[in-house]
XYZ file of C-alpha atoms in Angstrom:
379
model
C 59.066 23.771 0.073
C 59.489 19.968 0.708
C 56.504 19.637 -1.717
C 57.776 22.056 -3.762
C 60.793 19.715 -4.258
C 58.740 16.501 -4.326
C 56.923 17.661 -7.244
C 59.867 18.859 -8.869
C 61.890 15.532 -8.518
C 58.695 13.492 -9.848
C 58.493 16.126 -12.949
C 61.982 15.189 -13.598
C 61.689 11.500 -13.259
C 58.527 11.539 -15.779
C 60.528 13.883 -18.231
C 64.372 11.746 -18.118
C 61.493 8.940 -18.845
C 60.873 11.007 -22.126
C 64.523 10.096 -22.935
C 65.106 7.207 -25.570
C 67.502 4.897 -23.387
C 70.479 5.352 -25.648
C 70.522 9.051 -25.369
C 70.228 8.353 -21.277
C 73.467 5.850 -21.904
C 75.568 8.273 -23.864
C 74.678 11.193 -22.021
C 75.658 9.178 -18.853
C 75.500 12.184 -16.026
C 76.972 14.918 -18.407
C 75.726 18.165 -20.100
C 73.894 16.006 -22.887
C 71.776 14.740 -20.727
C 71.002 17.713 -18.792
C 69.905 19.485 -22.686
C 68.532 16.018 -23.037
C 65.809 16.419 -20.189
C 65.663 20.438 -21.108
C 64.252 19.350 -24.240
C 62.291 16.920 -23.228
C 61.029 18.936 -20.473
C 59.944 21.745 -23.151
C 58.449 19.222 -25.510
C 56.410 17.713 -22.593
C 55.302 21.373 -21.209
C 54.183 22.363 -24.932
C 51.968 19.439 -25.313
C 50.468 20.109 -22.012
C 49.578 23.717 -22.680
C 48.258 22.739 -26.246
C 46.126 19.883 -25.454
C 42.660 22.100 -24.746
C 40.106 20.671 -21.717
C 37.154 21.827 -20.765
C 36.566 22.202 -17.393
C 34.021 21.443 -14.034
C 33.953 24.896 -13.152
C 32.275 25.433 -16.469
C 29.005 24.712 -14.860
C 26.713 27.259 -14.158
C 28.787 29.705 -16.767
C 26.161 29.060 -19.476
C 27.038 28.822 -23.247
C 24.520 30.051 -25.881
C 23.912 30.593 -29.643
C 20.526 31.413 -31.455
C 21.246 31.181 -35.183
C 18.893 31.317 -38.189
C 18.731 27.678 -39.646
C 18.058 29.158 -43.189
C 20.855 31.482 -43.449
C 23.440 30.648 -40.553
C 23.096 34.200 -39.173
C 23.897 34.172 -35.521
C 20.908 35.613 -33.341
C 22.215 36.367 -29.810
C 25.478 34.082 -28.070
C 27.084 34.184 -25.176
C 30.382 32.291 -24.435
C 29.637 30.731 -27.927
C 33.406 28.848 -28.327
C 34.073 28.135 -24.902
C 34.838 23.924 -24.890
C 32.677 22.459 -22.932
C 31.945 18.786 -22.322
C 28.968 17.496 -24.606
C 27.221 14.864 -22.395
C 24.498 13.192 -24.616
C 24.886 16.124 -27.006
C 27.577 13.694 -28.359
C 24.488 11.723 -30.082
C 23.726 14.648 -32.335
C 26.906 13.540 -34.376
C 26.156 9.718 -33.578
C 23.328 10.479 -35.538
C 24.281 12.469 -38.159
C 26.878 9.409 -39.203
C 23.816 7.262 -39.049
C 21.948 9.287 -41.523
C 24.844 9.770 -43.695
C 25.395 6.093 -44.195
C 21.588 5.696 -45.302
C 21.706 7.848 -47.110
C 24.671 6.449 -49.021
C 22.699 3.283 -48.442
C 25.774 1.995 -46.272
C 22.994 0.075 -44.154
C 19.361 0.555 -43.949
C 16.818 1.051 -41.027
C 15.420 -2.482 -41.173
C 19.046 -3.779 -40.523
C 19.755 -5.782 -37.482
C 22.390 -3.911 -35.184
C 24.467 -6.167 -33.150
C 24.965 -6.009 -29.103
C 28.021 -6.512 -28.077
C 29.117 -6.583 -24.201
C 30.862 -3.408 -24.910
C 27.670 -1.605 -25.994
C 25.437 -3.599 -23.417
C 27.771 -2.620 -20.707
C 27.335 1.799 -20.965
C 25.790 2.960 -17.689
C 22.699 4.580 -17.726
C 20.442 6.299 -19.628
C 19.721 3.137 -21.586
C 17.537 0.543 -22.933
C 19.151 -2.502 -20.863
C 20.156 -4.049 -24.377
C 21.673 -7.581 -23.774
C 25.014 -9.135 -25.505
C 24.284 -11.401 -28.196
C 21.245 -9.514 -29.159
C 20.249 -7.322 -31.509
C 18.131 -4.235 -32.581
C 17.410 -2.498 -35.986
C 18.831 1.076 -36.829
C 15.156 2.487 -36.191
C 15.112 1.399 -32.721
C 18.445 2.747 -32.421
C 17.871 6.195 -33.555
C 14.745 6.171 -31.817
C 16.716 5.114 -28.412
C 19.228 8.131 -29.098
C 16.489 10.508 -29.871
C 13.788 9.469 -26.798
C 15.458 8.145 -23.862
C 18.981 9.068 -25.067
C 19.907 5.275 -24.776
C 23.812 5.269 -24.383
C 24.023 1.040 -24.876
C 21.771 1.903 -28.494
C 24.675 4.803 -28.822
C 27.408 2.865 -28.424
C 26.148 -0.187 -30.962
C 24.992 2.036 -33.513
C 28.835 3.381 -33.065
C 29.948 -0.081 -33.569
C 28.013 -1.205 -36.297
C 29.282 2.145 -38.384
C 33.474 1.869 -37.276
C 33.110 -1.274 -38.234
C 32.711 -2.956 -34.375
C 35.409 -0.028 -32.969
C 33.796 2.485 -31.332
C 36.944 3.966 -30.795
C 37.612 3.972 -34.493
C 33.889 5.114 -35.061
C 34.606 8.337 -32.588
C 37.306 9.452 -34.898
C 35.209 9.127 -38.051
C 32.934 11.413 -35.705
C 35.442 14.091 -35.249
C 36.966 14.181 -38.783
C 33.455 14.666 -39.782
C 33.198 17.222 -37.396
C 36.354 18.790 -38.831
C 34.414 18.789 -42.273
C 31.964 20.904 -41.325
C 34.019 23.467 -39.330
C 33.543 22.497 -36.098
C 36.412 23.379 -35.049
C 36.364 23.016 -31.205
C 35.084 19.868 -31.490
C 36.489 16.296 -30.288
C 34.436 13.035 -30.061
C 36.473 10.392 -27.626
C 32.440 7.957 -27.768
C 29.415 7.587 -29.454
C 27.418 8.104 -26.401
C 28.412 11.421 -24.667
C 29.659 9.713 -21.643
C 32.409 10.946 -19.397
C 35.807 11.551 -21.304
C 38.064 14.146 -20.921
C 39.024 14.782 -23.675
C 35.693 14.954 -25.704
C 34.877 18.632 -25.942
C 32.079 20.782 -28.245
C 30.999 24.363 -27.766
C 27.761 25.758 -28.820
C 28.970 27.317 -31.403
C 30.136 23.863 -32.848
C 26.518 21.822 -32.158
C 24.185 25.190 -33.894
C 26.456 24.415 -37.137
C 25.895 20.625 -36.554
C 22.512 20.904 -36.083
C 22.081 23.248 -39.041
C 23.716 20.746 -40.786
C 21.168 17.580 -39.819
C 17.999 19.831 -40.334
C 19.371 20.991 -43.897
C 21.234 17.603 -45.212
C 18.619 15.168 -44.041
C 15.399 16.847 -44.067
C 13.743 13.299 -44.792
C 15.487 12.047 -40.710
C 14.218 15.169 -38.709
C 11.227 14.019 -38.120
C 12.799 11.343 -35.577
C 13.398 14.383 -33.247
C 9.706 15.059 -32.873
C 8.817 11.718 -31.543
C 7.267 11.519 -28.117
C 7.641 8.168 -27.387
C 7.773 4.891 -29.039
C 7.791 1.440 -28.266
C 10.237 -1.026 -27.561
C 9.702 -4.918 -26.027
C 6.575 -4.355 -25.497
C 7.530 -0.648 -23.613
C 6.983 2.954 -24.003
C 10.177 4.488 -23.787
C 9.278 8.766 -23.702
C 11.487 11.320 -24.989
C 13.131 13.555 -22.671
C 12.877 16.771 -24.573
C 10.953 19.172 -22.355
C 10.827 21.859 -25.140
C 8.357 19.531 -27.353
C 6.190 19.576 -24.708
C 6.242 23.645 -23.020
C 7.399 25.314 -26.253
C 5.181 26.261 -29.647
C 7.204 25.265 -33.037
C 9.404 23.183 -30.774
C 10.309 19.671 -32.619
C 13.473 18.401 -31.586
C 16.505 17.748 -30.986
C 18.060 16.520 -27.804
C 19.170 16.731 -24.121
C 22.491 16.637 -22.137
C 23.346 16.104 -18.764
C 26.401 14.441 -17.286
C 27.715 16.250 -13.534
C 31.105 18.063 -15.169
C 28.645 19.038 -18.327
C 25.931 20.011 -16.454
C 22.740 20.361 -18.331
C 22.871 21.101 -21.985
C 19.920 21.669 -24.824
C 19.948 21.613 -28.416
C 16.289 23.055 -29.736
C 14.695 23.438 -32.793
C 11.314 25.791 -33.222
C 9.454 27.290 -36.515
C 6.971 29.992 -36.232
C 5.849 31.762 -39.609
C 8.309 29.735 -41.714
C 11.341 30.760 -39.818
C 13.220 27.991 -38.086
C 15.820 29.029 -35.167
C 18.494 27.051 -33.796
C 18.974 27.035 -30.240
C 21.978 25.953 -27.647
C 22.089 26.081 -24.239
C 24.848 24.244 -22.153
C 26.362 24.065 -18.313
C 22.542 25.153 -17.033
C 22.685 23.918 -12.913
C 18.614 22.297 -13.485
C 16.219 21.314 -15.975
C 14.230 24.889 -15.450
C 16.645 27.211 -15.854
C 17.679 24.828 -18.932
C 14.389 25.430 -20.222
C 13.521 28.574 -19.432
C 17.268 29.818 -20.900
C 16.187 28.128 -24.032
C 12.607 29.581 -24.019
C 14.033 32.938 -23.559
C 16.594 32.920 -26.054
C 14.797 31.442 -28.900
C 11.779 34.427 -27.959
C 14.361 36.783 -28.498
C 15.374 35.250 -31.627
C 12.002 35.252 -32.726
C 11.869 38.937 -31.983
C 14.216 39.904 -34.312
C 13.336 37.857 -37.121
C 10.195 40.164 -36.538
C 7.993 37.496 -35.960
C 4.942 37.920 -33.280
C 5.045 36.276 -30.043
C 3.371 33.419 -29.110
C 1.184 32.813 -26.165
C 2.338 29.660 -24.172
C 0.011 27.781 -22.574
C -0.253 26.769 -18.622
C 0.362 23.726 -18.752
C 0.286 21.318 -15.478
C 1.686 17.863 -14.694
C 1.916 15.748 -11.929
C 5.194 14.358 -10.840
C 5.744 10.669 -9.623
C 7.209 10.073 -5.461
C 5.249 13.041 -4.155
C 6.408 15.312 -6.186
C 4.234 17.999 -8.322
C 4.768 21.094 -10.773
C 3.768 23.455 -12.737
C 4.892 24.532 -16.103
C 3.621 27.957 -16.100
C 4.592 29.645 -19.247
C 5.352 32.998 -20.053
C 1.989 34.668 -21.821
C 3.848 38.467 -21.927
C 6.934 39.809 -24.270
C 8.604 40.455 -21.055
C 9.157 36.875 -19.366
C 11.412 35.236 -19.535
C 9.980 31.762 -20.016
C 8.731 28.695 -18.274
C 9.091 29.330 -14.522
C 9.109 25.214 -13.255
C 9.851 22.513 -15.515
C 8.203 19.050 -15.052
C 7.848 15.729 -16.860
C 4.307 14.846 -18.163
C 2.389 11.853 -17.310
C 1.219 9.587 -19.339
C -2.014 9.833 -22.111
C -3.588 7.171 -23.679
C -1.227 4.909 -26.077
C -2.215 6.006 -29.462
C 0.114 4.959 -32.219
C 0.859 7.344 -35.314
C 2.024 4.303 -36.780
C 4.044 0.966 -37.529
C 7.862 0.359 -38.820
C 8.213 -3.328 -39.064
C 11.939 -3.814 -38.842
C 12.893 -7.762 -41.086
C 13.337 -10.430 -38.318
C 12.239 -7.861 -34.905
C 9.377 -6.854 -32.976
C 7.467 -3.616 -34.978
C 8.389 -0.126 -33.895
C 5.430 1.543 -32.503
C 5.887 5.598 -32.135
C 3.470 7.739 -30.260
C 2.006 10.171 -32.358
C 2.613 14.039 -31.422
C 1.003 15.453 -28.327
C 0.605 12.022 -26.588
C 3.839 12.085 -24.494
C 4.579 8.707 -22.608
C 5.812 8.586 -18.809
C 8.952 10.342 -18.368
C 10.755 8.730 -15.394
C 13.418 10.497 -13.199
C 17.444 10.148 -15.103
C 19.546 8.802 -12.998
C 23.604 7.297 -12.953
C 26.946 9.547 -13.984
C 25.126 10.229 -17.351
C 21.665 11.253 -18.731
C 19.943 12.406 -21.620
């Protein structure tokens, strides 16, 4: 009871608080004041109940969406609108801006992209970008896509709010707006923790849709293994390019509230599925959810399965696995997820970005190391 009352008598303090001083005066102790706080009190309790947050518990009650990238039609979903917290799913709208402005030839891939201490500050995953530095937007978008660089993120963000991130996040969810995303709220460029920035799957199959069938002449980005920066390969953390035929692209999510999230894009016989996965509690059942429902998909769009391979890796600190994949209709998909090792460097090709070191990306099917994620948030 003594709590009770505690509570009660802070909950008034914070509400009176609510009321402009001069109301407070004139009131003095009387009945105005008392309808005063009432008010106030109901004002404060509506905002509360209409401010929508996703949730912790979330995790482990997965969210998922097939959909048709050609025609929108919706596959198989479950929990499709529930808000959830987008972790480095975030950078799927990061880069959608990005490709937006060049294409309205706002900026350019050769141009240099500042480093502030803002953007060099973000916690890991990240490319360790110093202040005073810079990169170009192809080693940005590379960062987002690969290693799901959150200090890239975050000066990409920059450069296009015009050096506000915070300014840049609500170009991100007005955009989102735009294209009926409509539980959708970006609070950062990167995905990093924020309470009140919120997707659902629902929300990031429409995005997606949206990136594969606006800029057809980006995608390709997602498909990139690896690619080199300073003199580094920096791998992409996309299991699904690796364990899954059709697979090329998008992008991974993991922060501890999100738990782990996928965004995955496979053709097979000219049909192109859109898969979502989020609040998975490890990388294989993240994978193996995806692999599932995108087989399913594929099912229905009545087009023949596909024999995965067995594929096996070698894990760094005494660790090993096995990607076994599922070579029957009635598996349900990779059983152990790993990373893969390193092959032997070969380079599709070269983008020399004006005044920086040349961009070096790994041609397909020669995957770079793939080290362990580690901090509050990951890619």
């Amino acid at each position: 009871m003594d709590e009770k009352r505690g509570w009660l008598a802070h909950l008034r303090r914070t509400v009176v608080s609510l009321v402009p001083d001069g109301a407070r005066r004139q009131a003095g102790r009387g009945r105005t004041l008392r309808l005063s706080v009432g008010l106030a009190a109901g004002y404060l309790a509506t905002t509360v109940v209409a401010t929508p947050r996703a949730h912790a518990q979330y995790v482990g009650q997965i969210s998922s969406i097939v959909m048709d990238a050609r025609t929108g039609a919706v596959l198989s979903q479950s929990n499709p609108d529930l808000q959830r917290f987008p972790a480095s799913l975030t950078k799927l709208m990061t880069l959608y801006m990005a490709f937006k402005a060049m294409r309205g030839g706002q900026i350019t891939l050769d141009q240099s992209v500042p480093v502030s201490a803002h953007s060099a500050s973000m916690e890991p995953s990240k490319l360790g970008l110093v202040p005073g530095s810079y990169l170009t937007v192809e080693q940005a978008v590379l960062g987002l896509v690969t290693k799901s660089a959150n200090d890239a993120a975050c000066a990409l963000g920059e450069l296009l709010g015009g050096g506000d991130e915070a300014r840049f996040a609500d170009l991100m969810t007005r955009q989102a707006r735009a294209l009926g995303m409509v539980n959708t709220t970006f609070r950062n460029a990167s995905g990093l923790p924020n309470d009140e920035q919120m997707t659902s799957a629902r929300d990031l199959a429409v995005l997606t849709r949206q990136i594969i069938t606006e800029f057809p002449e980006y995608y390709h980005y997602f498909s990139v293994p690896a690619f080199y920066f300073h003199g580094r390969q920096v791998p992409n953390h996309d299991p699904m390019l690796r364990i899954y035929p059709g697979a090329d692209g998008l992008k991974t999510g993991y922060t501890v509230l999100a738990g782990r999230n996928l965004v995955t894009s496979a053709v097979r016989e000219n049909v192109r599925l859109i898969g979502v996965v989020l609040g998975a509690r490890s990388n294989p059942q993240r994978s193996a959810l995806m692999a599932g429902i995108l087989d399913d998909g594929f099912r229905q769009e009545g087009v023949a399965d596909v024999r995965r391979p067995l594929v096996l890796a070698r894990g760094t600190h005494r660790r090993a696995a096995i990607m076994l994949a599922a070579a029957t209709r009635g598996s349900a998909g990779p059983e152990q997820v790993a990373e893969l090792p390193s092959t032997p460097h070969h380079r599709a090709g070269m983008h020399h970005a004006r005044a920086h070191a040349p961009v070096h990306m790994v041609a397909a099917g020669h995957a770079g190391h793939a080290t362990r994620r580690r901090g509050r948030s990951h890619g």
